[in-house]
C-alpha positions as semicolon CSV with decimal commas, in nm:
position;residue;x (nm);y (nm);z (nm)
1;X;10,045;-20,305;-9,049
2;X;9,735;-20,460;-8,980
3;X;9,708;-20,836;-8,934
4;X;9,464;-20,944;-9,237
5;X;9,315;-21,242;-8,962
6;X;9,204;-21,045;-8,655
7;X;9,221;-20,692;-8,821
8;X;9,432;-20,626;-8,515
9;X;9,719;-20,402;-8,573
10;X;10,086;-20,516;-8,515
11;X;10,231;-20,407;-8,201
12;X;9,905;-20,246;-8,112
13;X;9,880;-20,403;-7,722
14;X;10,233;-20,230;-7,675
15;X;10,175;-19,918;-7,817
16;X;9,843;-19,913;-7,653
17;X;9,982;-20,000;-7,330
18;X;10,225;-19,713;-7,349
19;X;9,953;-19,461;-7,442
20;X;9,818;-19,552;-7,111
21;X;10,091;-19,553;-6,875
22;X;10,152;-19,162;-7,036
23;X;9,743;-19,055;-7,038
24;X;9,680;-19,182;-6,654
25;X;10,010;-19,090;-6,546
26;X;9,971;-18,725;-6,693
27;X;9,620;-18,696;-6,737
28;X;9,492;-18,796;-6,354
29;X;9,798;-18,801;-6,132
30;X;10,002;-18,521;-6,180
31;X;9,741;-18,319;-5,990
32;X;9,737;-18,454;-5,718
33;X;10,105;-18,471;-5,707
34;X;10,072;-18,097;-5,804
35;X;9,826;-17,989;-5,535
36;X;10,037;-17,865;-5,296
37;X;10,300;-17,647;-5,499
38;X;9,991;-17,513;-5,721
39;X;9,805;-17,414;-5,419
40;X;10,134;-17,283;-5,237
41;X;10,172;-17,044;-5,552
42;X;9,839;-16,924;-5,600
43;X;9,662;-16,945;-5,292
44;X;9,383;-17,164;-5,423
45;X;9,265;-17,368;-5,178
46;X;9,397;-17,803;-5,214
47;X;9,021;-17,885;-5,217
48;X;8,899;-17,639;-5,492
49;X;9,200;-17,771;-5,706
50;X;9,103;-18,137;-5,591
51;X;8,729;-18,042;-5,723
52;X;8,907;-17,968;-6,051
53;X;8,998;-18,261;-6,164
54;X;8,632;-18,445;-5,970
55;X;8,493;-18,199;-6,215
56;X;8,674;-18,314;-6,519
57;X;8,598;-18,676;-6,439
58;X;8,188;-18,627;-6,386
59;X;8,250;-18,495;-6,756
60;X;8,466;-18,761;-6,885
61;X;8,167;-19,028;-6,752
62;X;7,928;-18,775;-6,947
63;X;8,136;-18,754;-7,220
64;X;8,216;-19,121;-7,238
65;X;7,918;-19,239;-7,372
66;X;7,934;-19,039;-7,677
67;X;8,277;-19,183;-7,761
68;X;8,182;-19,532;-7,692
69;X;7,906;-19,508;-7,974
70;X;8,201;-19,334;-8,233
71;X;8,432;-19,619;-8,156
72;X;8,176;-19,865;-8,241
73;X;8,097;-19,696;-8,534
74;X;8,394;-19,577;-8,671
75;X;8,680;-19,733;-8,543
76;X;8,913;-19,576;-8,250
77;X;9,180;-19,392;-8,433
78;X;9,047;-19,064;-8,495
79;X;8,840;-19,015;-8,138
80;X;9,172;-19,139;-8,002
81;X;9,385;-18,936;-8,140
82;X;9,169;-18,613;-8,155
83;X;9,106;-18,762;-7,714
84;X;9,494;-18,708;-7,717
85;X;9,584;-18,359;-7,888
86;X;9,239;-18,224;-7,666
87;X;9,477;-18,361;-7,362
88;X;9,758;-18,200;-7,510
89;X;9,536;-17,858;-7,515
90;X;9,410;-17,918;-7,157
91;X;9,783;-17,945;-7,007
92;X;9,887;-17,676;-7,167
93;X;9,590;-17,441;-7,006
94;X;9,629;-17,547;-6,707
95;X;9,990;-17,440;-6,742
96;X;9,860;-17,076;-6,854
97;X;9,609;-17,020;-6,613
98;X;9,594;-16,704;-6,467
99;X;9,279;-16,760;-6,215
100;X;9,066;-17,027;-6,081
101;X;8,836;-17,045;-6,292
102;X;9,022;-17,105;-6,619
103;X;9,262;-17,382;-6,432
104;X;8,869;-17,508;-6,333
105;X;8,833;-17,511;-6,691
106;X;9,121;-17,662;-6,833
107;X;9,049;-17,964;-6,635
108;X;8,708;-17,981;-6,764
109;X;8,843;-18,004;-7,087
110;X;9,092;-18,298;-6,938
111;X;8,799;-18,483;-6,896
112;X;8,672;-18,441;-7,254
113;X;9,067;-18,602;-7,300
114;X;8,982;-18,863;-7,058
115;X;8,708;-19,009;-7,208
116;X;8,851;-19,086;-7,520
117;X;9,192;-19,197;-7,385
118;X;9,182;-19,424;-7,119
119;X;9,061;-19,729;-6,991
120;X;8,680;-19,770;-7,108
121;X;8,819;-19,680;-7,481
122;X;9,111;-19,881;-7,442
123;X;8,897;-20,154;-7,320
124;X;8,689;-20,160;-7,575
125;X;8,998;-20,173;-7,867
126;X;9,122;-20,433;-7,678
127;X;8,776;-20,667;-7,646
128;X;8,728;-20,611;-8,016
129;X;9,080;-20,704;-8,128
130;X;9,129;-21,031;-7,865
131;X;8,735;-21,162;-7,882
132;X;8,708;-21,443;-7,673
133;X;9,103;-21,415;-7,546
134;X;9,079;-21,074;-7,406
135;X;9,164;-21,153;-7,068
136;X;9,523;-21,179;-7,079
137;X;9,570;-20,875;-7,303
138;X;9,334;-20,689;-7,079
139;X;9,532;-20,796;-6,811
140;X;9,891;-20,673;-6,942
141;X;9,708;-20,364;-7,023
142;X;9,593;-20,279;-6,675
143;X;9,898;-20,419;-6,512
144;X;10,116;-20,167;-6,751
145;X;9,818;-19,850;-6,663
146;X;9,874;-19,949;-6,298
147;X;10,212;-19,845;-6,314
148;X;10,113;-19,482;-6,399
149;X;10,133;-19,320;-6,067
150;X;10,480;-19,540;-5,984
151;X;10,658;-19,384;-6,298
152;X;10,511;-19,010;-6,338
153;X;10,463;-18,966;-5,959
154;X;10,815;-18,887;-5,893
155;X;10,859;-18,761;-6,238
156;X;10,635;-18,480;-6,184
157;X;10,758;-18,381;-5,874
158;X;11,133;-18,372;-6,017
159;X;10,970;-18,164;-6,274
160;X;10,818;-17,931;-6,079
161;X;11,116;-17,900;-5,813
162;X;11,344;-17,793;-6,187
163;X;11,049;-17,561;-6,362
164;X;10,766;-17,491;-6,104
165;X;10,418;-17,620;-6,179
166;X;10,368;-17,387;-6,481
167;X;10,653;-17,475;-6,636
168;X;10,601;-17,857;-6,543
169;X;10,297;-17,876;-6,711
170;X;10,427;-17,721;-6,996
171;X;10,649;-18,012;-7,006
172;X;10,418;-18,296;-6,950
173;X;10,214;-18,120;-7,266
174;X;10,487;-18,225;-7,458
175;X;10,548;-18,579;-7,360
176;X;10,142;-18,667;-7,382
177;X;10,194;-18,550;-7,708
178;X;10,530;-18,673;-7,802
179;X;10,454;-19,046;-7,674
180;X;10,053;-19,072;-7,695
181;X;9,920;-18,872;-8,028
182;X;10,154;-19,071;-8,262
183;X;10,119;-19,399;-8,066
184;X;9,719;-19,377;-8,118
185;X;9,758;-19,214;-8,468
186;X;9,957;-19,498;-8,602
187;X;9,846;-19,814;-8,357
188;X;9,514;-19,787;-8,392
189;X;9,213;-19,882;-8,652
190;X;9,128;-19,656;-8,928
191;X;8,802;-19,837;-8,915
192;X;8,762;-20,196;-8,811
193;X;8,752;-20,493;-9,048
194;X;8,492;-20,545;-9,298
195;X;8,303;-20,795;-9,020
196;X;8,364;-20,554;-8,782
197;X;8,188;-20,233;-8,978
198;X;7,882;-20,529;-9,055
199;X;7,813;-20,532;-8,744
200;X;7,912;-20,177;-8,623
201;X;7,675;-20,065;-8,862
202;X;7,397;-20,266;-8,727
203;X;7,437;-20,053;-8,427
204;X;7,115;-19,887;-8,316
205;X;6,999;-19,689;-7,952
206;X;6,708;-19,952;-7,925
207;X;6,960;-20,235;-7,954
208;X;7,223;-20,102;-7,719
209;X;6,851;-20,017;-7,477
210;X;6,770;-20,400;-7,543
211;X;7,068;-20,425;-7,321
212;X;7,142;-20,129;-7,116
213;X;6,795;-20,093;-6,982
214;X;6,726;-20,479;-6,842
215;X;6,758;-20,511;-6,493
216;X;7,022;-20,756;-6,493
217;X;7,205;-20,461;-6,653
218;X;7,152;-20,184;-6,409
219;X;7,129;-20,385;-6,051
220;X;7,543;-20,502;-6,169
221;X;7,606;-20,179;-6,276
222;X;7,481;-20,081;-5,912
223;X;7,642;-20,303;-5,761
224;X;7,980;-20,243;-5,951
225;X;7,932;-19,865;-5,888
226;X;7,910;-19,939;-5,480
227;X;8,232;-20,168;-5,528
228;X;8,437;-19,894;-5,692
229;X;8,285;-19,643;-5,463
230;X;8,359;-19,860;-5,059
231;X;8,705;-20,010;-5,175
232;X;8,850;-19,679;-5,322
233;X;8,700;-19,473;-5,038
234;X;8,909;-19,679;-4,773
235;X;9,221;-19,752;-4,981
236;X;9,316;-19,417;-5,060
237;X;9,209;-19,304;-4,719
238;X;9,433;-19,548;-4,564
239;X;9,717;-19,352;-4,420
240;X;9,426;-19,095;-4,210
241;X;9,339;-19,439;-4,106
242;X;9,589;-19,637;-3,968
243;X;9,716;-19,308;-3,836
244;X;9,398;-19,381;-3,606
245;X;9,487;-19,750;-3,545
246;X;9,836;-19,524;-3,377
247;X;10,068;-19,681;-3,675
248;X;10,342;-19,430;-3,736
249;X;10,353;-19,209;-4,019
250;X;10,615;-19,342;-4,222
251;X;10,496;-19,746;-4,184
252;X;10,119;-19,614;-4,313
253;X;10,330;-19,470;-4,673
254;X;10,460;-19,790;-4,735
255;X;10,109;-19,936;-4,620
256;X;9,966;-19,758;-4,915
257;X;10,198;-19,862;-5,151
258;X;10,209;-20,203;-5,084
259;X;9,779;-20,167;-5,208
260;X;9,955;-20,051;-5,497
261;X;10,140;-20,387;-5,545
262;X;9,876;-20,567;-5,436
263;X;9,681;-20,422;-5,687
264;X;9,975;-20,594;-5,940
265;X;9,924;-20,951;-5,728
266;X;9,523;-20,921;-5,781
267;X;9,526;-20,850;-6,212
268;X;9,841;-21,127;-6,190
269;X;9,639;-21,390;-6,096
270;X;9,303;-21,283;-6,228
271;X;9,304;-21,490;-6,527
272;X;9,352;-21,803;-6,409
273;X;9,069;-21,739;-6,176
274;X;8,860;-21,619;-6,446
275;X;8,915;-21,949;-6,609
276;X;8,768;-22,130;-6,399
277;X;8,467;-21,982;-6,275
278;X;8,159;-21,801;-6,426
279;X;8,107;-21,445;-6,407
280;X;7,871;-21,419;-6,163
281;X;8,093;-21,665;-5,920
282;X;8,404;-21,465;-5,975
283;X;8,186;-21,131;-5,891
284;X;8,028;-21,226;-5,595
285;X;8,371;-21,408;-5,497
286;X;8,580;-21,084;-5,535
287;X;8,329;-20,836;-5,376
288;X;8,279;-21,060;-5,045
289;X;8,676;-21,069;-4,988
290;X;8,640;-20,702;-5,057
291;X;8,363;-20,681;-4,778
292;X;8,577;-20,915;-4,564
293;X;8,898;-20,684;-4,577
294;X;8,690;-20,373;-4,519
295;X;8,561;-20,514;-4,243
296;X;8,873;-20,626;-4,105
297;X;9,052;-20,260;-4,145
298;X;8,751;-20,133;-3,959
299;X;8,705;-20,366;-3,622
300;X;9,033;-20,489;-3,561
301;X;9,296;-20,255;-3,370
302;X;9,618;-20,448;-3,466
303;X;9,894;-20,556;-3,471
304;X;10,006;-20,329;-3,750
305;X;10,168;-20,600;-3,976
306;X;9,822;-20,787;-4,002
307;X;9,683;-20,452;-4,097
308;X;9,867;-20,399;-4,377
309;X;9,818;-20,779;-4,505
310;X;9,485;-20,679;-4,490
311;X;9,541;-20,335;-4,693
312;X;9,755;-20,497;-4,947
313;X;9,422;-20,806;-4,984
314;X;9,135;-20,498;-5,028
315;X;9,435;-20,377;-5,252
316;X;9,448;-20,682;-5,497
317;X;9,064;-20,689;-5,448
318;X;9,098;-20,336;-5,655
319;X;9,326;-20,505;-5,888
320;X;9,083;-20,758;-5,954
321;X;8,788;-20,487;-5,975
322;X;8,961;-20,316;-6,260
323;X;8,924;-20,628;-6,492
324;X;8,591;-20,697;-6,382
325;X;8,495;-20,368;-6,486
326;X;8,674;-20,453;-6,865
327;X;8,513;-20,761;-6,906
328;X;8,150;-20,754;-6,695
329;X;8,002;-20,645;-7,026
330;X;8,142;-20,874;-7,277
331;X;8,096;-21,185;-7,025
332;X;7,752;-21,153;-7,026
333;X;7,602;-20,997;-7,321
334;X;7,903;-21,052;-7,546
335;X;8,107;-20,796;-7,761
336;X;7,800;-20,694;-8,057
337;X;7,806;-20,276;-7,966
338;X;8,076;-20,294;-7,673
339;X;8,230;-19,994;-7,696
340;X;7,819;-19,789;-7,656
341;X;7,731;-20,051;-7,360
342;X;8,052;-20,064;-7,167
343;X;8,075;-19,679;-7,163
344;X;7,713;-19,667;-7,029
345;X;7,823;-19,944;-6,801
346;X;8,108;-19,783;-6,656
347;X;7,971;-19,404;-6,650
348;X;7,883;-19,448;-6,232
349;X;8,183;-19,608;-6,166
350;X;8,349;-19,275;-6,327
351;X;8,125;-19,082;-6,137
352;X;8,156;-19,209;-5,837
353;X;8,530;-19,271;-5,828
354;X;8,542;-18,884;-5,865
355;X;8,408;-18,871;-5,521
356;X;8,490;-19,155;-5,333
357;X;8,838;-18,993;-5,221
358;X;8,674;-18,672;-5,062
359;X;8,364;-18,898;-4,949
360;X;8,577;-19,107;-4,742
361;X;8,736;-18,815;-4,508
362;X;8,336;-18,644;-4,483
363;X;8,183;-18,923;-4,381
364;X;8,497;-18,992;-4,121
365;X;8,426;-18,642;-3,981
366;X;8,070;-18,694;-3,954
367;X;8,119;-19,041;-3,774
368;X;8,387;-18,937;-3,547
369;X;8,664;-19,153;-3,757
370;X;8,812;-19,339;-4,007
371;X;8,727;-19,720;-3,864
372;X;8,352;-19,613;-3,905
373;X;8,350;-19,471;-4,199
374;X;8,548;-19,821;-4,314
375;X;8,253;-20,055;-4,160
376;X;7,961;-19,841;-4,335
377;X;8,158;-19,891;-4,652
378;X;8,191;-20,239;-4,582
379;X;7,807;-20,261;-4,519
380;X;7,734;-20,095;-4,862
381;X;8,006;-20,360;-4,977
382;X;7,834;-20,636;-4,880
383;X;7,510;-20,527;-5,002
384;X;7,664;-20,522;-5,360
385;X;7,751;-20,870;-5,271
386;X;7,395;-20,960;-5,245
387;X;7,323;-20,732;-5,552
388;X;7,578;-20,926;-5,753
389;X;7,371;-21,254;-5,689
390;X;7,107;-21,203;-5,867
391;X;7,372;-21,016;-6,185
C-alpha cells in the first residue's frame, strides 16, 4: 500500500534494503569469492575471470544512464524488476558455462542487472520518496548494502564447498530471485504520484544538459571519480601492503576488515555531519582526511596498530564517500530529473571502481611497491581536494 502523502510505499526502505543486501551480495561478490575454485576447475586464469565481472561493470555505468532516464519517467518497478529476473538469467549462465567466453558473457549481462538494481537506482527511489529527509534513509540503506560481502561472503563459500561453483550459482539464481524479484515487484512504484509524473514528464535531454554539462557538474564529478578511484585502490590493496610494512599475514585480514567496519562508523555518523555543514564543506572535509590517511599508509613504517587506525579512518572515509555519491546531486541541483543526472553523475565512478582493484597492484609493480603506489594515489587525492573547492 502506498502512502497517499509521500506516494512512498509502506515498508518500501526495508524491502528495498533487503533487495540490496541480496543484489551486491550475489551480484558483485560472489566472484570474487568464486575466483579461485572457478579457476581451479577450469583452468581460466583469476585475472581473465576478475576482467569478467570489470567487464560487466564498464557496462552497468553504460547501461546506467539509460535506466536512470526510465526511472524518471516511469517509475522504478518495472526496470527493477525486469534489472532483477535479467540477474536471475545472468547467474544462471554463468552456472552453465561451458567456455570462457560465454562465462565472459554472462557477466556482461550481470552488468545490464547491475544497473538497474543497485545503488544509483536505489538511490534515486530513495531521494524521490524522502525529498529533503533522504539522508537518514540513505544512510540505513547503505549501512544495510554494506553488509553484503559480511553475509554472502561466507555463504558462498559454504555453498560452493556443498555443490561446487556450478552448482552454487545455480543456487544463488534462486535466492536473487526468491528474495529480490518479488521484493521490487511489490515494494516499488508502479509510477510515481501524480506530482511526481508532472514533473517526470517535464523531463527533457536539454534540461538534464542544462545540468550535466556545466562545469560545476563535471570538475565534482572528476573529482568524485579520483576519490572513488585513490581510496578503493589502497583499501582493497591493503593486505599486499602492510605485508610490505612486514605485518603478518593473519593481523593484515583483520586489518581489512576492520575498513569494513569502519566503513559502518563513517555512514553512522554521516548525518549529523551533514547537518551541519554545506556540501561543498563536507566534500572537501572528507576527501582531505582521505588524502591525510593515504598519506599516512604510504610514509609511515609503523607500529602496526597505528596502521590499522589509519586503515580503518581511509575506511570510514569510504563509508562517508558512498553517501556523498547518493546525495552530491540532489544537494546541489536538487531532485527535478534525479534519477537521468545522478546516473550520468555516477557513470566514472562505476567505471573506474571497475579498475581501481587491478590498478592498484600495476602501478605497485611499476613503482617497485605498494607504499608508492599509496602516495601517488594520495597525490591524485589531494588534487580532488582542490577540485572539490571550486564544486
Amino acid at each position: 500500500m502506498t502512502n497517499p502523502v509521500t506516494g512512498r510505499p509502506r515498508g518500501g526502505l526495508a524491502a528495498l534494503s533487503a533487495a540490496q543486501i541480496t543484489s551486491w551480495g550475489l551480484l558483485y561478490y560472489s566472484l570474487p569469492v568464486a575466483v579461485t575454485p572457478i579457476s581451479q576447475d577450469t583452468g581460466w586464469s583469476p585475472t581473465a575471470i576478475t576482467a569478467a565481472l570489470s567487464a560487466g561493470l564498464i557496462v552497468s555505468a553504460v547501461a546506467g544512464v539509460r535506466v536512470g532516464r526510465i526511472l524518471d519517467a516511469n517509475g522504478p518497478r518495472t526496470v527493477m524488476t525486469v534489472g532483477s529476473v535479467i540477474g536471475v538469467v545472468a547467474l544462471l549462465l554463468v552456472a552453465w558455462s561451458p567456455t570462457f567466453p560465454v562465462f565472459f558473457t554472462a557477466w556482461i549481462i550481470a552488468g545490464f542487472a547491475q544497473s538497474a538494481v543497485l545503488y544509483p537506482p536505489a538511490f534515486a527511489v530513495i531521494t524521490r520518496w524522502y525529498g529533503a529527509d533522504r539522508v537518514r534513509p540513505l544512510t540505513t540503506l547503505t549501512l544495510v548494502g554494506g553488509l553484503a560481502s559480511t553475509v554472502f561472503a561466507p555463504l558462498v563459500v559454504a555453498l560452493i564447498d556443498g555443490l561446487g561453483w556450478r552448482g552454487s550459482y545455480v543456487v544463488m539464481a534462486g535466492i536473487l530471485a526468491v528474495i529480490t524479484v518479488p521484493l521490487h515487484a511489490l515494494f516499488l512504484n508502479g509510477r510515481w504520484s501524480d506530482d511526481a509524473v508532472s514533473q517526470s514528464a517535464a523531463v527533457s535531454k536539454a534540461e538534464v544538459r542544462q545540468v550535466t554539462r556545466t562545469p560545476k557538474f563535471i570538475i565534482l564529478q572528476i573529482a568524485m571519480a579520483v576519490a572513488t578511484f585513490t581510496l578503493f585502490a589502497v583499501t582493497i590493496n591493503i593486505i599486499p601492503l602492510f605485508l610490505q610494512r612486514g605485518m603478518g599475514y593473519s593481523l593484515a585480514a583483520v586489518a581489512l576488515g576492520l575498513i569494513g567496519a569502519g566503513q559502518v562508523v563513517g555512514r553512522i555518523g554521516y548525518p549529523q555531519f551533514a547537518r551541519s555543514t554545506s556540501a561543498r564543506t563536507r566534500t572537501v572535509t572528507i576527501f582531505a582526511i582521505g588524502a591525510m590517511s593515504l598519506l599516512t599508509l604510504a610514509l609511515v613504517p609503523g607500529p602496526s596498530w597505528l596502521l590499522i587506525v589509519v586503515a580503518v579512518l581511509a575506511g570510514a572515509v569510504r563509508g562517508c564517500h558512498t553517501l556523498l555519491q547518493a546525495t552530491a546531486v540532489s544537494d546541489r541541483w536538487g531532485t527535478k530529473n534525479f534519477g537521468t543526472i545522478n546516473a550520468v553523475f555516477t557513470a566514472p565512478m562505476t567505471f573506474v571502481g571497475a579498475f581501481a582493484p587491478v590498478a592498484g597492484p600495476a602501478l605497485a609493480g611499476l613503482l617497485g611497491g605498494y607504499p608508492a603506489m599509496a602516495i601517488v594515489m594520495a597525490i591524485l587525492l589531494i588534487g580532488a581536494v582542490g577540485l572539490t573547492t571550486r564544486s
